[in-house]
GROMACS .gro file of C-alpha atoms in nm:
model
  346
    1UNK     CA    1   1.047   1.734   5.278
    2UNK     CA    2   1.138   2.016   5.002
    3UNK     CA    3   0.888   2.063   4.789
    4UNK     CA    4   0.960   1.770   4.433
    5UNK     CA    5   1.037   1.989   4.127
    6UNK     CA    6   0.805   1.931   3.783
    7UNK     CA    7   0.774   1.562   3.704
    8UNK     CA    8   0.844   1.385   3.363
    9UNK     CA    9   0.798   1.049   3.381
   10UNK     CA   10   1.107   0.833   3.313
   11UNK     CA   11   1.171   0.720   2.952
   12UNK     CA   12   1.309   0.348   3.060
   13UNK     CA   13   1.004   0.283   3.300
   14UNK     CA   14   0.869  -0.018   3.057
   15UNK     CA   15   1.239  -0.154   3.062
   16UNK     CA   16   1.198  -0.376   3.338
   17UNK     CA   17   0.899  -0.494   3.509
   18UNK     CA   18   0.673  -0.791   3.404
   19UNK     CA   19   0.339  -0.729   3.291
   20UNK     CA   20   0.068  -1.022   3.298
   21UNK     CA   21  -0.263  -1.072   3.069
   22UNK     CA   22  -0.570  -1.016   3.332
   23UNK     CA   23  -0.722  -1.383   3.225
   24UNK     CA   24  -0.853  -1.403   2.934
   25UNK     CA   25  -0.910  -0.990   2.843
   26UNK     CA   26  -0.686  -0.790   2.692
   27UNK     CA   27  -0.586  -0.602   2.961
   28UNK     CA   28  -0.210  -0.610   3.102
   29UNK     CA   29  -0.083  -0.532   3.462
   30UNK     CA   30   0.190  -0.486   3.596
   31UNK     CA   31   0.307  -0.771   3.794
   32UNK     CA   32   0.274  -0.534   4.115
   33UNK     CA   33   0.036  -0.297   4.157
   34UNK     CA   34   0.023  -0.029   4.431
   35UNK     CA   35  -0.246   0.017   4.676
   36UNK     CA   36  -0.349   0.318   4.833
   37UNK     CA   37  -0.542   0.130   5.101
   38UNK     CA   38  -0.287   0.292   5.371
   39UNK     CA   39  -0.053   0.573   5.345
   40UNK     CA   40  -0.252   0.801   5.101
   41UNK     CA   41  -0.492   0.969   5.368
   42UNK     CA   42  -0.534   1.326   5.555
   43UNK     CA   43  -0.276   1.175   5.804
   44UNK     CA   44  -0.037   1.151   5.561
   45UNK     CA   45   0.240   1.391   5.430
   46UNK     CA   46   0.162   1.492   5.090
   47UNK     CA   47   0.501   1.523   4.908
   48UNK     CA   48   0.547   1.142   5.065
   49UNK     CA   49   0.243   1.031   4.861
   50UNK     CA   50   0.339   1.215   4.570
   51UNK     CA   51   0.683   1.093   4.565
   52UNK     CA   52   0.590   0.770   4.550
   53UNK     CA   53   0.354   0.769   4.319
   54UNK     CA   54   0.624   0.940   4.089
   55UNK     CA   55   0.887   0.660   4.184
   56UNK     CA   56   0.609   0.393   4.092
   57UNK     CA   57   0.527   0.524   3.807
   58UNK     CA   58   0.911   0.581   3.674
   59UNK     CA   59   0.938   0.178   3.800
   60UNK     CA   60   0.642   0.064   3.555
   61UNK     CA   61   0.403   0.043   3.796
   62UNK     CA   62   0.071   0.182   3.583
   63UNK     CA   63  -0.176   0.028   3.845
   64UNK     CA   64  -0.309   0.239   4.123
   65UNK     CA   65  -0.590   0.045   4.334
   66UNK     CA   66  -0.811   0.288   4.559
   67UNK     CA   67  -1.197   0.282   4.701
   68UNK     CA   68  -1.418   0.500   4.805
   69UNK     CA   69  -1.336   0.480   5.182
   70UNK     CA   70  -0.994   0.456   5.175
   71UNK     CA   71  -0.819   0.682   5.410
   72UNK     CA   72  -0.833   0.797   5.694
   73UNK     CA   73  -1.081   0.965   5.665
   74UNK     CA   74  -1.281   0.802   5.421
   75UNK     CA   75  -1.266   0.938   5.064
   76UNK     CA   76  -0.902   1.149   5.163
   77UNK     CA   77  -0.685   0.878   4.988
   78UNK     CA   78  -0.907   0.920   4.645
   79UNK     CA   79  -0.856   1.312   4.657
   80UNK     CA   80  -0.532   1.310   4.775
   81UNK     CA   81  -0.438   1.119   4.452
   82UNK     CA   82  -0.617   1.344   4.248
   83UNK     CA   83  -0.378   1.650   4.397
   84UNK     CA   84  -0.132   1.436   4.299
   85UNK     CA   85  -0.291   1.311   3.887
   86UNK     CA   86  -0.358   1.664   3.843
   87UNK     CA   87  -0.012   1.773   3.947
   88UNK     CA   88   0.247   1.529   3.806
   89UNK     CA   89   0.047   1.208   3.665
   90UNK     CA   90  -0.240   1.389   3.399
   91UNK     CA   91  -0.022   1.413   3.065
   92UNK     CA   92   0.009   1.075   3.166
   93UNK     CA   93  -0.364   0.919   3.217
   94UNK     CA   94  -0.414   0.667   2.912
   95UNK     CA   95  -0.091   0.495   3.033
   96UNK     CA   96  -0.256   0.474   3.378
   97UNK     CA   97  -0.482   0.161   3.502
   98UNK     CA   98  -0.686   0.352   3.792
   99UNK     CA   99  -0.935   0.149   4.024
  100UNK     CA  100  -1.214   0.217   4.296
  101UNK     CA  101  -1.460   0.028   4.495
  102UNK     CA  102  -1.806   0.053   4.674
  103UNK     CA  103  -1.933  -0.220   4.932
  104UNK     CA  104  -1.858  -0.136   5.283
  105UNK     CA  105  -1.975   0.177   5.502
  106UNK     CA  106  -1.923   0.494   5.322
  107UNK     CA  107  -2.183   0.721   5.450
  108UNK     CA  108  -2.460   0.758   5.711
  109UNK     CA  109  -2.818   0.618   5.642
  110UNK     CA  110  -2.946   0.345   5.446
  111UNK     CA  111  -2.779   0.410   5.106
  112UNK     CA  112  -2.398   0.460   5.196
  113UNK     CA  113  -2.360   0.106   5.235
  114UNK     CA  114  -2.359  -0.257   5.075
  115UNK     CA  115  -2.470  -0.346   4.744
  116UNK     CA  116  -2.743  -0.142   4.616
  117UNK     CA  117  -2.730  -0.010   4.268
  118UNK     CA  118  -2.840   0.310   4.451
  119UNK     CA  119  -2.510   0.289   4.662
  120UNK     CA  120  -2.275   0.177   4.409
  121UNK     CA  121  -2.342   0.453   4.138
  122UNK     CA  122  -2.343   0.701   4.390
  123UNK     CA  123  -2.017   0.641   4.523
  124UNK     CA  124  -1.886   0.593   4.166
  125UNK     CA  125  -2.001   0.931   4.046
  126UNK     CA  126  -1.859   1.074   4.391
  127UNK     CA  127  -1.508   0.866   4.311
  128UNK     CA  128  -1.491   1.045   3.994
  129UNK     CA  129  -1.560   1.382   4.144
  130UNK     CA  130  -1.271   1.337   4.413
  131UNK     CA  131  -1.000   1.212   4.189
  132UNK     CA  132  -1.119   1.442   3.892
  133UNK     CA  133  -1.160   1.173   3.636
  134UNK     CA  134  -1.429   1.106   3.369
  135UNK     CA  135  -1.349   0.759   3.418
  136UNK     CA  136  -1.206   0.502   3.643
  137UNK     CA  137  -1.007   0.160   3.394
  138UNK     CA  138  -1.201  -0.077   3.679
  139UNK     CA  139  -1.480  -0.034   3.907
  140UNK     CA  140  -1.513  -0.310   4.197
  141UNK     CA  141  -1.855  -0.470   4.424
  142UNK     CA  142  -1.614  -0.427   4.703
  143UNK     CA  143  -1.767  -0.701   4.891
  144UNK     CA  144  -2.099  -0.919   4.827
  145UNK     CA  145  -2.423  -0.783   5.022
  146UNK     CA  146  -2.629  -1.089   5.096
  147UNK     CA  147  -2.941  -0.845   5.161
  148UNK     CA  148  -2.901  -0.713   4.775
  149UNK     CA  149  -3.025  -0.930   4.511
  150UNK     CA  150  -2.690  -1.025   4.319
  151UNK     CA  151  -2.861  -0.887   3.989
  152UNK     CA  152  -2.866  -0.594   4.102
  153UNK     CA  153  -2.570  -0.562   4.257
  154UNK     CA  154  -2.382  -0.693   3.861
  155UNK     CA  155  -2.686  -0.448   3.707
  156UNK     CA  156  -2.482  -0.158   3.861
  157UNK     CA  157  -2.144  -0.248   3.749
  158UNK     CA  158  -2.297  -0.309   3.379
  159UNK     CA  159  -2.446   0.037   3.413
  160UNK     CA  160  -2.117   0.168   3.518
  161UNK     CA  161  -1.927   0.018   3.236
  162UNK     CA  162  -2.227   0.117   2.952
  163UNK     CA  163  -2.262   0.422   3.107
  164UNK     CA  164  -1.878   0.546   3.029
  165UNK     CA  165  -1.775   0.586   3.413
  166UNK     CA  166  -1.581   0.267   3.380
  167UNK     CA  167  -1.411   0.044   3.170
  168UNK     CA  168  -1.442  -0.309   3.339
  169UNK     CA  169  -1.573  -0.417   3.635
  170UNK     CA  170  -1.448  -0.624   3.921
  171UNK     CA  171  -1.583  -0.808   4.252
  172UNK     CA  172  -1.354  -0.833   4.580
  173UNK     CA  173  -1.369  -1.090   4.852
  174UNK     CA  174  -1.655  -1.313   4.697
  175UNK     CA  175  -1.677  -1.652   4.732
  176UNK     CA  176  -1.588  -1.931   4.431
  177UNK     CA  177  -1.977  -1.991   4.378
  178UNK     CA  178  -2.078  -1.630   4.400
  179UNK     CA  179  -1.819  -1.531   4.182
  180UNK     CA  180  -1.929  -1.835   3.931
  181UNK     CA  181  -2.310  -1.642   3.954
  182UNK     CA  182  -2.170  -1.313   3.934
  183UNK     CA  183  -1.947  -1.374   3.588
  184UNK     CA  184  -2.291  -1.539   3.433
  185UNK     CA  185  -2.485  -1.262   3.533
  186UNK     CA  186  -2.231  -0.988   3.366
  187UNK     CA  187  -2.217  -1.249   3.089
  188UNK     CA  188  -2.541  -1.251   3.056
  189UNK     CA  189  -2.561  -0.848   3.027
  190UNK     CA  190  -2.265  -0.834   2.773
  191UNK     CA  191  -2.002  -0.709   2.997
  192UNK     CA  192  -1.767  -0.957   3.116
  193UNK     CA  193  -1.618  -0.919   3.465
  194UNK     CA  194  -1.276  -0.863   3.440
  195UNK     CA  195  -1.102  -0.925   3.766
  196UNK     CA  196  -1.165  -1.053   4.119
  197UNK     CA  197  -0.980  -0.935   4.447
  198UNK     CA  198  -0.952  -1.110   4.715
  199UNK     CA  199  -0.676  -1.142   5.043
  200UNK     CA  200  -0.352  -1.369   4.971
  201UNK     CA  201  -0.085  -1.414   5.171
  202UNK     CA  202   0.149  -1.724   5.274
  203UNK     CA  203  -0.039  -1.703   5.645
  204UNK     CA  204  -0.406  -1.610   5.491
  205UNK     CA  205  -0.433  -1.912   5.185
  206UNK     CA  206  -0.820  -1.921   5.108
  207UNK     CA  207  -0.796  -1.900   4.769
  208UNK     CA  208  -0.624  -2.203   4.749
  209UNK     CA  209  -0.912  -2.390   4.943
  210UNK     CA  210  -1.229  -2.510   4.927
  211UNK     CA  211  -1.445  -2.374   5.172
  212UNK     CA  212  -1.743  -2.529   5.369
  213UNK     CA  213  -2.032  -2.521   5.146
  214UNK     CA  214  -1.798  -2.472   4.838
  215UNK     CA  215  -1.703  -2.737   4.586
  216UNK     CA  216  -1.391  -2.597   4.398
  217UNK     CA  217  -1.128  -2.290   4.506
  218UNK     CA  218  -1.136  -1.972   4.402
  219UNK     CA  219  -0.817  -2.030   4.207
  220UNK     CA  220  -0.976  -2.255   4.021
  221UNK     CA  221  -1.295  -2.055   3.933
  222UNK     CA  222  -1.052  -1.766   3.809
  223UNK     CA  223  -0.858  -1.986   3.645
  224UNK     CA  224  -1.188  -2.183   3.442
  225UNK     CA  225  -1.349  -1.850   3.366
  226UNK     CA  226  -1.043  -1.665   3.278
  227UNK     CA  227  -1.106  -1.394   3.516
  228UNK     CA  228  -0.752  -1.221   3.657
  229UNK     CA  229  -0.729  -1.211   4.051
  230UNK     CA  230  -0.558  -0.955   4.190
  231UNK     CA  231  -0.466  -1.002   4.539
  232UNK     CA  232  -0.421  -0.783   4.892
  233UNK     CA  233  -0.227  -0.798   5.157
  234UNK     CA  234   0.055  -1.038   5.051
  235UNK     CA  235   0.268  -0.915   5.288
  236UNK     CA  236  -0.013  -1.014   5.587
  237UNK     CA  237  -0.015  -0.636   5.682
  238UNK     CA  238   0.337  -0.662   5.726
  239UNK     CA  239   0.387  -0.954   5.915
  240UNK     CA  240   0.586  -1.116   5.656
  241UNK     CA  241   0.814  -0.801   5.645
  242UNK     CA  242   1.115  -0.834   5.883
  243UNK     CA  243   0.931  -0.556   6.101
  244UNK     CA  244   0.886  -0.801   6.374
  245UNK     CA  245   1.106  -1.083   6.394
  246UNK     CA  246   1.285  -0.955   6.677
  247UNK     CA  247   0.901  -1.028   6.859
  248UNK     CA  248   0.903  -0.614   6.938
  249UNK     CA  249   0.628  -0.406   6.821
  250UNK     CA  250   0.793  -0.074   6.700
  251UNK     CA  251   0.575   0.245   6.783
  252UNK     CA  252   0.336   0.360   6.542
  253UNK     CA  253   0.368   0.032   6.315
  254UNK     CA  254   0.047  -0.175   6.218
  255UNK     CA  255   0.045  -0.390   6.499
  256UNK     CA  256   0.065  -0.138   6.745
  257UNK     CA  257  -0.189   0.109   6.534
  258UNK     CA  258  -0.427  -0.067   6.272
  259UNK     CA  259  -0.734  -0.201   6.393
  260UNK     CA  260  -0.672  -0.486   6.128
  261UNK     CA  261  -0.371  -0.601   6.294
  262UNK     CA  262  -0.298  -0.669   6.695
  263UNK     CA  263   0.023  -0.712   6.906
  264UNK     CA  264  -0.118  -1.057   7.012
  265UNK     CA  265  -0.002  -1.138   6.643
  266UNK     CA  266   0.327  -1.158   6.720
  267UNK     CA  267   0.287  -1.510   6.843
  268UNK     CA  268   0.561  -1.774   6.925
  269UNK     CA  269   0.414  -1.923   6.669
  270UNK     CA  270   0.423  -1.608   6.412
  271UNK     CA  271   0.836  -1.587   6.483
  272UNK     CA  272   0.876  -1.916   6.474
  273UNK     CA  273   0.755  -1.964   6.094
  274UNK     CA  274   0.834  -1.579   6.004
  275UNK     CA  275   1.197  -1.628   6.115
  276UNK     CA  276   1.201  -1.958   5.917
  277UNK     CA  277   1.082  -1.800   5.580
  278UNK     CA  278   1.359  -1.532   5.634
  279UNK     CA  279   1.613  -1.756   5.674
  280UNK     CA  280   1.490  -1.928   5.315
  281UNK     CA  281   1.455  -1.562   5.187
  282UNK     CA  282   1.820  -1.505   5.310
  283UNK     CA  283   1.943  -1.786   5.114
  284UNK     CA  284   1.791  -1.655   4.784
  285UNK     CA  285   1.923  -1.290   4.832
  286UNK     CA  286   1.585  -1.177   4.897
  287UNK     CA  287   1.440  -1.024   5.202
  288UNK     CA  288   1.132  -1.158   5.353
  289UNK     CA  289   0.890  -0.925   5.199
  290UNK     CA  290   1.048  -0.984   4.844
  291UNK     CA  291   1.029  -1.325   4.941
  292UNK     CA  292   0.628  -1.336   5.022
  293UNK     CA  293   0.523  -1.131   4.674
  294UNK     CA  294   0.756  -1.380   4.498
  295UNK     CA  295   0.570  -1.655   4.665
  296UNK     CA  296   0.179  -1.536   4.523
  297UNK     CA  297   0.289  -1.467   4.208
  298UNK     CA  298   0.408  -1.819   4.152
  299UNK     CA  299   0.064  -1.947   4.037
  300UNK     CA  300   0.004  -1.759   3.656
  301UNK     CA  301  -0.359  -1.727   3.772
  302UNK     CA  302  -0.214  -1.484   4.004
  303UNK     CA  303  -0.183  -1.134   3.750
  304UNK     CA  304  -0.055  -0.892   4.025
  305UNK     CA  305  -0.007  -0.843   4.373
  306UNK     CA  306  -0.112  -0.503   4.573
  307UNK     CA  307   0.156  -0.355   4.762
  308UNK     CA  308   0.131  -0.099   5.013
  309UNK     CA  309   0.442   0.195   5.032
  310UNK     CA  310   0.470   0.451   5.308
  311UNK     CA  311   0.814   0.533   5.154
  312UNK     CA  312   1.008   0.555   4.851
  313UNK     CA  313   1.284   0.280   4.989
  314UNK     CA  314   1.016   0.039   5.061
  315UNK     CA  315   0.828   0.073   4.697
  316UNK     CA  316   1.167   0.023   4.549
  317UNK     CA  317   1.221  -0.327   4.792
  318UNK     CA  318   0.920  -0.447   4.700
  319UNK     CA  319   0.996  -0.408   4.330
  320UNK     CA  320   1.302  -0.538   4.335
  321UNK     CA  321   1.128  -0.893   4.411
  322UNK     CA  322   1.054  -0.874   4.031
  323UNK     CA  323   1.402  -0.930   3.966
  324UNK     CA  324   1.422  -1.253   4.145
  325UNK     CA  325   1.423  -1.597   3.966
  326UNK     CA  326   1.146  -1.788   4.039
  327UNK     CA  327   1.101  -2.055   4.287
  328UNK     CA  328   1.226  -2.372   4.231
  329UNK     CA  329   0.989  -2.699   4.296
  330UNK     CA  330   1.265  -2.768   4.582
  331UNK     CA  331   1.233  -2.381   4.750
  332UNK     CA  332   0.827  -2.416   4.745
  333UNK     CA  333   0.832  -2.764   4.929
  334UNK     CA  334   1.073  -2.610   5.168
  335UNK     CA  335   0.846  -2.311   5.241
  336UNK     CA  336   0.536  -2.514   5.274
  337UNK     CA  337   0.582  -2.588   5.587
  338UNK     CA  338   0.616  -2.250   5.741
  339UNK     CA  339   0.338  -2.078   5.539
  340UNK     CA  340   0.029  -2.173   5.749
  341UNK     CA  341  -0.284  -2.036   5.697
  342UNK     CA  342  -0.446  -1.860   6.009
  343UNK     CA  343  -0.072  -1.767   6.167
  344UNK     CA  344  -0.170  -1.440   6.157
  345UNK     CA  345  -0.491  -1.531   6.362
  346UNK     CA  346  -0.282  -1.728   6.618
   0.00000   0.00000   0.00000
């Protein structure tokens, strides 16, 4: 790829995509975010990344969502962007809502892992190192550490947000009741959490549900506490892309590569309801991907949706779902029957 010339950021990029209120803060998002979960690592070309963080940005897409092992290898996607902030996206930082996490392995030994305030203000301070920032907009408890007492765990966001080295803090993949504890506790310390994250997807629909030994849905906690949610993986790691409705697993795509994703996903079952949600997609002009991040934006409580972009032509599909009208009642009752939680698991 020849090597992208200076950048200055488009002058029409708040022209056209939605923004949403994260609950009850004062923060806006854009309606999709991207995610540098995949795509942003060693093994990735550079000017690739970089171009498509310039295309986002020129889009209106001011959210870029990252943690500390993101990769391959761990920490390479959070440096990699910072190449690419210094280079093209610095003049550019206060218009910028930049993320990271800490919660799952990191480093060896005792500390690189979980939920310790030890852990998480580590990795923080190392996050800000690798990307070259003084501060990140949100900082995330990636995932919740039974072993950790959940004060401490909330003590270490607080600390991160008093402390200057973040502006609000955020949980992922907690449960309704732990993230009921979790807001009291940050209430409690004066900083209110801001945002949870957790997986959504017309084949993965937890957060609709109420889970054994849970007495409301996330959804619904979110929505009572005014917390925005912010969810991964609409797109079911690309199973509800048209990828794979043929029932062929192309070389070097996430079924065939990603340790999160097998070929035994591409189920009779899988086509069956995949091919039927295209066909609905079809009728509305929209491909099947445009189709899914349509679909979990419906609810309000929804703010944005991660998407994942290994190319310029597939950021620019994904945004174009933003143009769409929104479902009608009769559309969702017709795509209820195809989006099944657990397909992907079958």
């Amino acid at each position: 790829m020849p090597t992208l010339p200076p950048y200055r950021a488009a002058d029409d990029r708040y022209e056209s995509i939605p923004y949403r209120r994260t609950g009850r803060s004062g923060l806006d998002l854009p309606a999709l975010s991207l995610g540098l979960w995949h795509n942003f690592g060693d093994v990735n070309p550079l000017e690739t990344q970089r171009a498509v963080l310039r295309r986002a940005f020129d889009l209106g897409v001011t959210h870029f969502d990252l943690a500390n092992n993101y990769g391959p290898p761990y920490g390479s996607a959070e440096a990699n962007f910072g190449r690419h902030l210094a280079q093209d996206l610095r003049p550019y930082r206060d218009e910028l809502v930049i993320s990271s996490k800490a919660g799952y392995d990191m480093w060896p030994g005792p500390y690189g892992d979980g939920g310790s305030r030890k852990y998480l203000l580590a990795s923080l301070d190392q996050s800000l190192q690798r990307t070259g920032l003084d501060y990140v907009d949100i900082f995330y408890s990636h995932r919740p550490d039974p072993s950790v007492p959940l004060e401490e765990t909330m003590g270490a966001l607080h600390t991160a947000v008093t402390s200057g080295r973040a502006l609000y803090a955020g949980i992922s993949n907690y449960s309704p009741s732990r993230t009921r504890e979790a807001a009291r506790i940050l209430a409690d310390l004066g900083t209110p959490l801001l945002i949870h994250q957790p997986s959504y997807s017309m084949f993965n629909r937890h957060v609709e549900q109420v889970a054994e030994g849970e007495s409301e849905t996330l959804l619904d906690v979110v929505g009572d506490l005014g917390i925005g949610m912010i969810v991964f993986s609409p797109l079911q790691q690309g199973l509800l892309t048209g990828r794979y409705l043929s029932g062929e697993v192309p070389a070097g795509s996430r079924a065939a590569t990603s340790r999160f994703l097998s070929a035994d996903s591409i189920s009779g079952t899988y086509l069956e309801r995949a091919r039927a949600l295209d066909e609905i997609a079809r009728g509305r002009g929209q491909s099947l991907a445009q189709l899914a991040l349509t679909w979990v934006l419906r609810d309000p409580r929804v703010t944005s949706a991660l998407i994942g972009a290994s190319s310029v032509a597939q950021l620019e599909d994904n945004v174009a779902a933003l143009t769409a009208p929104p479902l009608t009642d009769e559309e969702i009752a017709a795509i209820e029957p195809h989006a099944v939680d657990g397909t992907a698991r079958r």
